[in-house]
Amino acid sequence: MATEGPCSTPKPGVFDLINKAKWDAWNALGNLPKETARQNYVDLVSGLSSSSDSSSQVKPEADREQAGYETLVMTSEDGITKIMLNRPTKMNALTTQMYQEIMLALEAASKDDSTITVLTGNGSYFSSGNDLTNFTHISPDEIEEKARRGAILLRDFVGCFIDFPKPLVAAVNGPAVGISVTILRLFDLVYASDRATFHTPFSHLGQTPEGCSSYTFPKLMGPGKAAEMLIFGKKLTAAEACAQGLVTEVFPDSTFQKEVWTRLKAYSKLPRNALRISKQMIRNHEKEKLHATNAEESRILQERWLSDECMNAIMNFLSRKAKM
Ligand SMILES: CCCCCCCCCCCCC/C=C/C(=O)SCCNC(=O)CCNC(=O)[C@H](O)C(C)(C)COP(=O)(O)OP(=O)(O)OC[C@H]1O[C@@H](n2cnc3c(N)ncnc32)[C@H](O)[C@@H]1OP(=O)(O)O
């Protein structure tokens, strides 16, 4: 209209959809003067460019910390949702509140607009596993109920990792103990600093494996190596854990954060749905077995928590400083 004036060409055929739409729009302008049409076009284009400028100021992937968590920090940026355990003075030991918050964070991450989710630790440790003070301040008449609820908490917590729908990455920034080791087999990638170690002292604590490790570890590393870890409590270095397949790749501690986040940012640019569907295709092959294993491990631990072996081991840990 701005260059040709009023519509003067024959109407395109019914199946020439694009040119027909253009002809209809041109014809609808009737005898609008060329100068008016030109000004209308300029106003339209400048309006579009200013709205796109304002939207770029919002930075849709802005690093925004998500409120509502006391024991962890959850941020989302560059298509990555990061869940960082945040009890560094206690080596990120997992309190019952922390289990709950991690489940809430995973639920939120499964629904947000990120492509991948990363779990890591703040401070020198990835996590020292279950907070052993979870077993304190329990009166004899409530211990069985506490054990029952603890087993449900454990089953639900591990179940969140089994069912998590997006690619899930563990950035193991330091030593990992107990359940923070066993759940690693439920991640899709495990990147570790070379200062990380992997320790599952279950027998020392009068306890038994969880996180589906009684199934996943023998399957991963063979029954002998799995027994060394899960039954006899052998601590693995990052290199040894990588050799067993528990860790995907080890990075020098000095470059761990930079290398891992550079790689994850590249991964997060891949097609989101293809990543999610591929992850689920792999997980679905054994999801039923994992849930069954999780339920059995939780049932057995519920019994172990009531045993003298377990109670004595935990009291020894908690009183060790007093003996110094
Ligand atoms: C009756 C039934 C109730 C049931 C309730 C259950 C609810 C939970 C359900 C889910 C259960 C999941 C099952 C999980 C099992 C496991 O994870 S087993 C492994 C448990 N973890 C440990 O055994 C590790 C214990 N910690 C240590 O051995 C050492 O702290 C360390 C990690 C090797 C570090 O040693 P060091 O460098 O010497 O530092 P410390 O001074 O020991 O630690 C610094 C402070 O942090 C505290 N701390 C560290 N780890 C834990 C922990 N796991 N639990 C509690 N506290 C921990 C430590 O006490 C120090 O605190 P302060 O003395 O106040 O400084």
Tab-separated table of C-alpha atoms and ligand atoms in Angstrom:
chain	number	residue	atom	x	y	z
A	1	MET	CA	0.000	0.000	0.000
A	2	ALA	CA	2.853	2.382	0.923
A	3	THR	CA	4.553	1.791	-2.468
A	4	GLU	CA	1.804	0.471	-4.863
A	5	GLY	CA	-1.233	2.433	-3.638
A	6	PRO	CA	-4.788	0.858	-3.572
A	7	CYS	CA	-5.104	-2.904	-4.378
A	8	SER	CA	-4.950	-3.319	-8.203
A	9	THR	CA	-4.034	-7.038	-8.834
A	10	PRO	CA	-6.393	-10.025	-9.415
A	11	LYS	CA	-7.312	-12.055	-6.280
A	12	PRO	CA	-5.109	-15.217	-5.883
A	13	GLY	CA	-6.753	-18.691	-5.982
A	14	VAL	CA	-8.265	-20.252	-2.840
A	15	PHE	CA	-5.330	-22.686	-2.408
A	16	ASP	CA	-2.668	-19.930	-2.728
A	17	LEU	CA	-3.043	-19.307	1.005
A	18	ILE	CA	-0.117	-16.951	1.644
A	19	ASN	CA	-0.654	-14.638	-1.327
A	20	LYS	CA	-4.417	-14.724	-0.722
A	21	ALA	CA	-3.830	-13.528	2.891
A	22	LYS	CA	-1.596	-10.701	1.610
A	23	TRP	CA	-4.145	-9.705	-1.074
A	24	ASP	CA	-6.980	-9.657	1.504
A	25	ALA	CA	-4.924	-7.394	3.858
A	26	TRP	CA	-3.996	-5.035	0.975
A	27	ASN	CA	-7.559	-4.903	-0.347
A	28	ALA	CA	-8.924	-4.164	3.162
A	29	LEU	CA	-6.975	-0.852	3.205
A	30	GLY	CA	-9.182	0.512	0.398
A	31	ASN	CA	-7.968	3.944	-0.902
A	32	LEU	CA	-5.649	4.799	2.069
A	33	PRO	CA	-3.141	7.450	0.823
A	34	LYS	CA	0.447	6.147	0.260
A	35	GLU	CA	1.968	8.622	2.817
A	36	THR	CA	-0.442	7.472	5.573
A	37	ALA	CA	0.252	3.813	4.826
A	38	ARG	CA	4.027	4.495	4.950
A	39	GLN	CA	3.769	6.258	8.359
A	40	ASN	CA	1.568	3.463	9.740
A	41	TYR	CA	4.231	0.916	8.682
A	42	VAL	CA	7.059	2.914	10.309
A	43	ASP	CA	5.053	3.233	13.545
A	44	LEU	CA	4.345	-0.524	13.538
A	45	VAL	CA	7.979	-1.553	13.014
A	46	SER	CA	9.351	0.882	15.624
A	47	GLY	CA	6.737	-0.376	18.097
A	48	LEU	CA	7.863	-4.002	17.507
A	49	SER	CA	11.578	-3.195	17.955
A	50	SER	CA	11.028	-1.236	21.232
A	51	SER	CA	8.947	-4.079	22.767
A	52	SER	CA	11.711	-6.601	21.860
A	53	ASP	CA	14.297	-4.246	23.500
A	54	SER	CA	12.242	-4.083	26.719
A	55	SER	CA	11.821	-7.884	26.796
A	56	SER	CA	15.652	-8.354	26.451
A	57	GLN	CA	16.041	-6.148	29.580
A	58	VAL	CA	14.111	-8.801	31.603
A	59	LYS	CA	16.785	-11.476	30.844
A	60	PRO	CA	14.279	-14.407	30.830
A	61	GLU	CA	17.106	-16.743	31.948
A	62	ALA	CA	18.200	-14.348	34.687
A	63	ASP	CA	19.971	-16.030	37.607
A	64	ARG	CA	17.084	-15.845	40.032
A	65	GLU	CA	17.347	-17.532	43.406
A	66	GLN	CA	14.062	-19.247	44.198
A	67	ALA	CA	12.750	-18.389	47.637
A	68	GLY	CA	11.322	-20.768	50.213
A	69	TYR	CA	14.290	-22.998	51.040
A	70	GLU	CA	16.296	-22.861	54.289
A	71	THR	CA	18.761	-25.714	53.738
A	72	LEU	CA	19.508	-25.315	50.051
A	73	VAL	CA	19.898	-22.646	47.385
A	74	MET	CA	17.947	-23.131	44.160
A	75	THR	CA	18.755	-21.000	41.113
A	76	SER	CA	17.843	-21.130	37.445
A	77	GLU	CA	19.946	-19.702	34.610
A	78	ASP	CA	20.971	-20.636	31.063
A	79	GLY	CA	18.446	-23.481	30.956
A	80	ILE	CA	19.956	-25.066	34.082
A	81	THR	CA	18.248	-25.352	37.468
A	82	LYS	CA	20.875	-25.752	40.194
A	83	ILE	CA	20.016	-27.203	43.613
A	84	MET	CA	22.897	-26.504	46.008
A	85	LEU	CA	22.969	-28.172	49.433
A	86	ASN	CA	23.684	-25.364	51.862
A	87	ARG	CA	24.787	-26.607	55.303
A	88	PRO	CA	28.552	-26.279	54.747
A	89	THR	CA	29.446	-26.146	58.451
A	90	LYS	CA	27.801	-29.537	58.856
A	91	MET	CA	29.291	-30.980	55.641
A	92	ASN	CA	25.832	-30.726	54.049
A	93	ALA	CA	24.554	-33.521	56.318
A	94	LEU	CA	20.941	-34.206	55.374
A	95	THR	CA	18.394	-33.331	58.055
A	96	THR	CA	14.763	-34.433	57.681
A	97	GLN	CA	13.973	-30.844	56.658
A	98	MET	CA	16.647	-31.077	53.959
A	99	TYR	CA	15.182	-34.293	52.557
A	100	GLN	CA	11.821	-32.548	52.319
A	101	GLU	CA	13.283	-29.431	50.693
A	102	ILE	CA	15.240	-31.447	48.135
A	103	MET	CA	12.013	-33.253	47.168
A	104	LEU	CA	10.219	-29.909	46.806
A	105	ALA	CA	13.098	-28.507	44.747
A	106	LEU	CA	13.122	-31.546	42.443
A	107	GLU	CA	9.360	-31.206	41.990
A	108	ALA	CA	9.768	-27.542	41.063
A	109	ALA	CA	12.710	-28.298	38.743
A	110	SER	CA	10.714	-31.015	36.953
A	111	LYS	CA	8.100	-28.386	36.054
A	112	ASP	CA	10.158	-25.245	35.367
A	113	ASP	CA	11.470	-24.101	31.972
A	114	SER	CA	14.977	-25.468	32.483
A	115	THR	CA	16.472	-28.208	30.333
A	116	ILE	CA	18.655	-29.964	32.904
A	117	THR	CA	18.868	-30.061	36.708
A	118	VAL	CA	22.086	-30.123	38.724
A	119	LEU	CA	22.624	-31.121	42.375
A	120	THR	CA	25.802	-29.917	44.063
A	121	GLY	CA	27.128	-28.953	47.494
A	122	ASN	CA	28.219	-25.661	49.001
A	123	GLY	CA	31.520	-25.763	50.840
A	124	SER	CA	34.165	-28.475	51.059
A	125	TYR	CA	31.752	-31.446	51.014
A	126	PHE	CA	29.197	-32.660	48.512
A	127	SER	CA	27.327	-34.208	51.467
A	128	SER	CA	28.175	-36.289	54.526
A	129	GLY	CA	24.925	-38.184	54.083
A	130	ASN	CA	22.197	-38.656	56.648
A	131	ASP	CA	22.478	-36.225	59.543
A	132	LEU	CA	23.000	-38.582	62.478
A	133	THR	CA	21.221	-36.186	64.790
A	134	ASN	CA	18.072	-37.351	62.966
A	135	PHE	CA	18.303	-40.261	65.436
A	136	THR	CA	18.461	-38.127	68.567
A	137	HIS	CA	15.804	-36.600	70.853
A	138	ILE	CA	13.551	-39.642	70.348
A	139	SER	CA	11.830	-41.095	73.435
A	140	PRO	CA	11.552	-44.910	73.748
A	141	ASP	CA	7.789	-44.847	73.258
A	142	GLU	CA	8.008	-42.973	69.947
A	143	ILE	CA	10.996	-44.720	68.376
A	144	GLU	CA	8.987	-47.246	66.370
A	145	GLU	CA	6.751	-44.535	64.895
A	146	LYS	CA	9.822	-42.411	64.091
A	147	ALA	CA	11.411	-45.387	62.342
A	148	ARG	CA	8.223	-45.973	60.346
A	149	ARG	CA	8.072	-42.338	59.258
A	150	GLY	CA	11.795	-42.328	58.499
A	151	ALA	CA	11.333	-45.303	56.172
A	152	ILE	CA	8.517	-43.497	54.357
A	153	LEU	CA	10.672	-40.362	54.072
A	154	LEU	CA	13.569	-42.390	52.681
A	155	ARG	CA	11.346	-44.220	50.161
A	156	ASP	CA	9.743	-40.967	48.970
A	157	PHE	CA	13.099	-39.182	48.773
A	158	VAL	CA	14.778	-41.868	46.662
A	159	GLY	CA	11.567	-42.223	44.615
A	160	CYS	CA	11.906	-38.585	43.518
A	161	PHE	CA	15.273	-39.393	41.944
A	162	ILE	CA	13.938	-42.552	40.284
A	163	ASP	CA	11.052	-40.630	38.707
A	164	PHE	CA	12.799	-37.362	37.890
A	165	PRO	CA	11.871	-36.671	34.234
A	166	LYS	CA	14.708	-34.424	33.036
A	167	PRO	CA	18.453	-35.071	32.648
A	168	LEU	CA	19.830	-34.963	36.211
A	169	VAL	CA	23.482	-34.179	36.873
A	170	ALA	CA	25.480	-34.469	40.104
A	171	ALA	CA	28.360	-32.008	40.404
A	172	VAL	CA	30.282	-33.727	43.226
A	173	ASN	CA	32.374	-30.858	44.522
A	174	GLY	CA	33.920	-32.792	47.429
A	175	PRO	CA	33.605	-35.899	49.638
A	176	ALA	CA	30.290	-37.758	49.527
A	177	VAL	CA	29.058	-40.111	52.254
A	178	GLY	CA	26.168	-42.546	52.606
A	179	ILE	CA	22.962	-41.746	50.784
A	180	SER	CA	24.651	-38.934	48.846
A	181	VAL	CA	26.758	-41.703	47.247
A	182	THR	CA	24.100	-44.358	46.702
A	183	ILE	CA	21.649	-42.046	44.896
A	184	LEU	CA	24.343	-41.165	42.356
A	185	ARG	CA	23.367	-44.159	40.234
A	186	LEU	CA	19.976	-42.503	39.773
A	187	PHE	CA	21.615	-39.498	38.086
A	188	ASP	CA	22.303	-39.344	34.353
A	189	LEU	CA	25.758	-37.765	34.743
A	190	VAL	CA	28.112	-37.638	37.734
A	191	TYR	CA	30.943	-35.130	37.388
A	192	ALA	CA	33.418	-35.148	40.301
A	193	SER	CA	36.252	-33.011	41.515
A	194	ASP	CA	39.447	-35.023	41.975
A	195	ARG	CA	39.258	-34.216	45.703
A	196	ALA	CA	35.914	-36.027	46.005
A	197	THR	CA	35.727	-39.370	47.820
A	198	PHE	CA	32.870	-41.868	47.962
A	199	HIS	CA	32.173	-43.631	51.271
A	200	THR	CA	29.224	-45.821	52.298
A	201	PRO	CA	29.906	-46.839	55.943
A	202	PHE	CA	26.572	-48.582	56.392
A	203	SER	CA	27.823	-51.614	58.322
A	204	HIS	CA	29.885	-49.363	60.618
A	205	LEU	CA	26.586	-47.678	61.500
A	206	GLY	CA	24.677	-50.930	61.946
A	207	GLN	CA	22.720	-49.966	58.830
A	208	THR	CA	22.208	-51.304	55.304
A	209	PRO	CA	22.356	-49.943	51.741
A	210	GLU	CA	19.715	-47.587	50.350
A	211	GLY	CA	19.213	-45.409	47.253
A	212	CYS	CA	18.622	-48.600	45.223
A	213	SER	CA	22.356	-49.356	45.610
A	214	SER	CA	21.760	-52.972	46.669
A	215	TYR	CA	20.650	-53.450	43.035
A	216	THR	CA	22.435	-50.716	41.084
A	217	PHE	CA	25.959	-51.087	42.533
A	218	PRO	CA	26.426	-54.859	41.889
A	219	LYS	CA	24.944	-54.281	38.414
A	220	LEU	CA	27.365	-51.405	37.830
A	221	MET	CA	30.640	-52.608	39.319
A	222	GLY	CA	30.156	-56.325	39.934
A	223	PRO	CA	29.293	-58.009	43.245
A	224	GLY	CA	32.838	-57.916	44.636
A	225	LYS	CA	33.472	-54.202	44.228
A	226	ALA	CA	29.914	-53.465	45.371
A	227	ALA	CA	30.470	-55.579	48.496
A	228	GLU	CA	33.705	-53.731	49.265
A	229	MET	CA	31.765	-50.459	49.305
A	230	LEU	CA	28.323	-51.373	50.631
A	231	ILE	CA	29.163	-54.182	53.067
A	232	PHE	CA	32.716	-53.393	54.134
A	233	GLY	CA	32.661	-49.605	53.776
A	234	LYS	CA	35.671	-49.162	51.500
A	235	LYS	CA	36.084	-45.474	50.621
A	236	LEU	CA	36.784	-44.808	46.918
A	237	THR	CA	38.769	-41.943	45.481
A	238	ALA	CA	37.218	-40.035	42.576
A	239	ALA	CA	39.479	-41.898	40.161
A	240	GLU	CA	38.469	-45.272	41.622
A	241	ALA	CA	34.780	-44.315	41.511
A	242	CYS	CA	35.236	-43.321	37.870
A	243	ALA	CA	36.924	-46.624	37.096
A	244	GLN	CA	33.878	-48.398	38.571
A	245	GLY	CA	31.493	-46.288	36.483
A	246	LEU	CA	29.935	-44.541	39.481
A	247	VAL	CA	31.506	-41.262	38.317
A	248	THR	CA	31.207	-40.221	34.669
A	249	GLU	CA	34.258	-37.931	34.594
A	250	VAL	CA	36.775	-36.508	37.077
A	251	PHE	CA	38.067	-32.925	36.817
A	252	PRO	CA	40.993	-31.222	38.592
A	253	ASP	CA	39.555	-29.401	41.607
A	254	SER	CA	41.149	-26.151	40.410
A	255	THR	CA	39.134	-26.170	37.183
A	256	PHE	CA	36.140	-28.291	38.292
A	257	GLN	CA	33.526	-25.550	38.472
A	258	LYS	CA	34.617	-23.808	35.255
A	259	GLU	CA	34.867	-26.989	33.173
A	260	VAL	CA	31.674	-28.564	34.487
A	261	TRP	CA	29.498	-25.464	34.078
A	262	THR	CA	30.879	-24.707	30.623
A	263	ARG	CA	29.958	-28.221	29.538
A	264	LEU	CA	26.523	-28.145	31.207
A	265	LYS	CA	25.672	-24.796	29.595
A	266	ALA	CA	26.435	-26.348	26.199
A	267	TYR	CA	24.287	-29.394	27.023
A	268	SER	CA	21.422	-27.151	28.144
A	269	LYS	CA	21.213	-25.669	24.628
A	270	LEU	CA	20.279	-29.083	23.165
A	271	PRO	CA	16.618	-29.726	22.232
A	272	ARG	CA	14.838	-29.940	25.564
A	273	ASN	CA	12.194	-32.517	24.639
A	274	ALA	CA	14.641	-34.862	22.925
A	275	LEU	CA	16.825	-34.824	26.047
A	276	ARG	CA	13.870	-35.486	28.327
A	277	ILE	CA	12.410	-38.278	26.182
A	278	SER	CA	15.800	-39.983	25.762
A	279	LYS	CA	16.375	-39.881	29.517
A	280	GLN	CA	12.998	-41.413	30.193
A	281	MET	CA	13.528	-44.124	27.567
A	282	ILE	CA	16.654	-45.254	29.421
A	283	ARG	CA	15.105	-44.990	32.906
A	284	ASN	CA	11.843	-46.721	32.001
A	285	HIS	CA	13.621	-50.018	31.365
A	286	GLU	CA	14.202	-50.496	35.099
A	287	LYS	CA	11.922	-48.003	36.861
A	288	GLU	CA	9.728	-50.777	38.284
A	289	LYS	CA	12.751	-52.681	39.604
A	290	LEU	CA	14.175	-49.516	41.139
A	291	HIS	CA	10.955	-48.732	42.989
A	292	ALA	CA	10.710	-52.301	44.270
A	293	THR	CA	14.333	-52.175	45.458
A	294	ASN	CA	13.748	-48.799	47.118
A	295	ALA	CA	10.711	-50.123	49.005
A	296	GLU	CA	12.624	-53.199	50.244
A	297	GLU	CA	15.689	-51.183	51.297
A	298	SER	CA	13.455	-48.748	53.208
A	299	ARG	CA	11.641	-51.625	54.933
A	300	ILE	CA	14.894	-53.228	56.065
A	301	LEU	CA	16.370	-49.923	57.263
A	302	GLN	CA	13.240	-49.318	59.321
A	303	GLU	CA	14.149	-52.496	61.232
A	304	ARG	CA	17.860	-51.646	61.430
A	305	TRP	CA	17.158	-48.274	62.980
A	306	LEU	CA	15.601	-50.074	65.950
A	307	SER	CA	18.648	-52.315	66.446
A	308	ASP	CA	21.215	-51.919	69.223
A	309	GLU	CA	23.978	-52.085	66.574
A	310	CYS	CA	22.628	-48.953	64.927
A	311	MET	CA	21.888	-47.030	68.107
A	312	ASN	CA	25.330	-47.789	69.585
A	313	ALA	CA	27.124	-46.765	66.377
A	314	ILE	CA	25.262	-43.455	66.230
A	315	MET	CA	25.865	-42.724	69.912
A	316	ASN	CA	29.569	-43.417	69.348
A	317	PHE	CA	29.668	-40.916	66.518
A	318	LEU	CA	27.778	-38.244	68.404
A	319	SER	CA	29.881	-38.696	71.579
A	320	ARG	CA	33.247	-38.920	69.791
A	321	LYS	CA	34.084	-35.266	70.322
A	322	ALA	CA	33.324	-35.559	74.019
A	323	LYS	CA	35.956	-38.320	74.242
A	324	MET	CA	38.644	-36.091	72.703
B	1	LIG	C1	14.806	-44.033	65.215
B	1	LIG	C2	14.664	-43.917	63.717
B	1	LIG	C3	14.788	-42.494	63.230
B	1	LIG	C4	14.884	-42.481	61.736
B	1	LIG	C5	15.113	-41.077	61.201
B	1	LIG	C6	15.660	-41.188	59.793
B	1	LIG	C7	15.373	-39.979	59.017
B	1	LIG	C8	16.208	-40.018	57.718
B	1	LIG	C9	15.630	-40.926	56.682
B	1	LIG	C10	16.622	-41.127	55.542
B	1	LIG	C11	17.754	-42.092	55.931
B	1	LIG	C12	18.723	-42.253	54.824
B	1	LIG	C13	19.759	-43.311	55.122
B	1	LIG	C14	21.126	-42.693	54.929
B	1	LIG	C15	22.223	-43.281	55.437
B	1	LIG	C16	23.511	-42.569	55.392
B	1	LIG	O1	23.716	-41.536	54.768
B	1	LIG	S1	24.722	-43.330	56.307
B	1	LIG	C17	26.036	-42.142	56.380
B	1	LIG	C18	25.795	-41.096	57.433
B	1	LIG	N1	26.922	-40.178	57.522
B	1	LIG	C19	28.004	-40.410	58.292
B	1	LIG	O2	28.090	-41.417	58.965
B	1	LIG	C20	29.102	-39.394	58.288
B	1	LIG	C21	29.279	-38.842	59.688
B	1	LIG	N2	30.276	-37.786	59.692
B	1	LIG	C22	31.615	-38.076	59.735
B	1	LIG	O3	32.039	-39.202	59.716
B	1	LIG	C23	32.533	-36.898	59.766
B	1	LIG	O4	31.822	-35.784	60.222
B	1	LIG	C24	33.104	-36.567	58.376
B	1	LIG	C25	32.007	-36.400	57.373
B	1	LIG	C26	34.049	-37.693	57.958
B	1	LIG	C27	33.876	-35.248	58.484
B	1	LIG	O5	34.819	-35.393	59.543
B	1	LIG	P1	35.668	-34.105	59.978
B	1	LIG	O6	36.349	-33.530	58.789
B	1	LIG	O7	36.475	-34.530	61.166
B	1	LIG	O8	34.607	-33.033	60.436
B	1	LIG	P2	33.630	-33.167	61.699
B	1	LIG	O9	34.148	-32.299	62.791
B	1	LIG	O10	33.339	-34.588	62.005
B	1	LIG	O11	32.294	-32.535	61.090
B	1	LIG	C28	32.087	-31.107	61.069
B	1	LIG	C29	30.752	-30.866	61.721
B	1	LIG	O12	29.738	-31.488	60.899
B	1	LIG	C30	29.024	-32.435	61.675
B	1	LIG	N3	28.670	-33.557	60.806
B	1	LIG	C31	29.358	-34.009	59.741
B	1	LIG	N4	28.717	-35.050	59.191
B	1	LIG	C32	27.575	-35.251	59.927
B	1	LIG	C33	26.491	-36.165	59.848
B	1	LIG	N5	26.401	-37.052	58.870
B	1	LIG	N6	25.529	-36.085	60.789
B	1	LIG	C34	25.592	-35.148	61.758
B	1	LIG	N7	26.593	-34.225	61.906
B	1	LIG	C35	27.569	-34.304	60.969
B	1	LIG	C36	29.980	-32.844	62.775
B	1	LIG	O13	29.272	-33.398	63.893
B	1	LIG	C37	30.638	-31.527	63.088
B	1	LIG	O14	29.715	-30.748	63.829
B	1	LIG	P3	30.275	-29.848	65.053
B	1	LIG	O15	30.957	-30.818	65.996
B	1	LIG	O16	29.063	-29.203	65.614
B	1	LIG	O17	31.254	-28.892	64.405
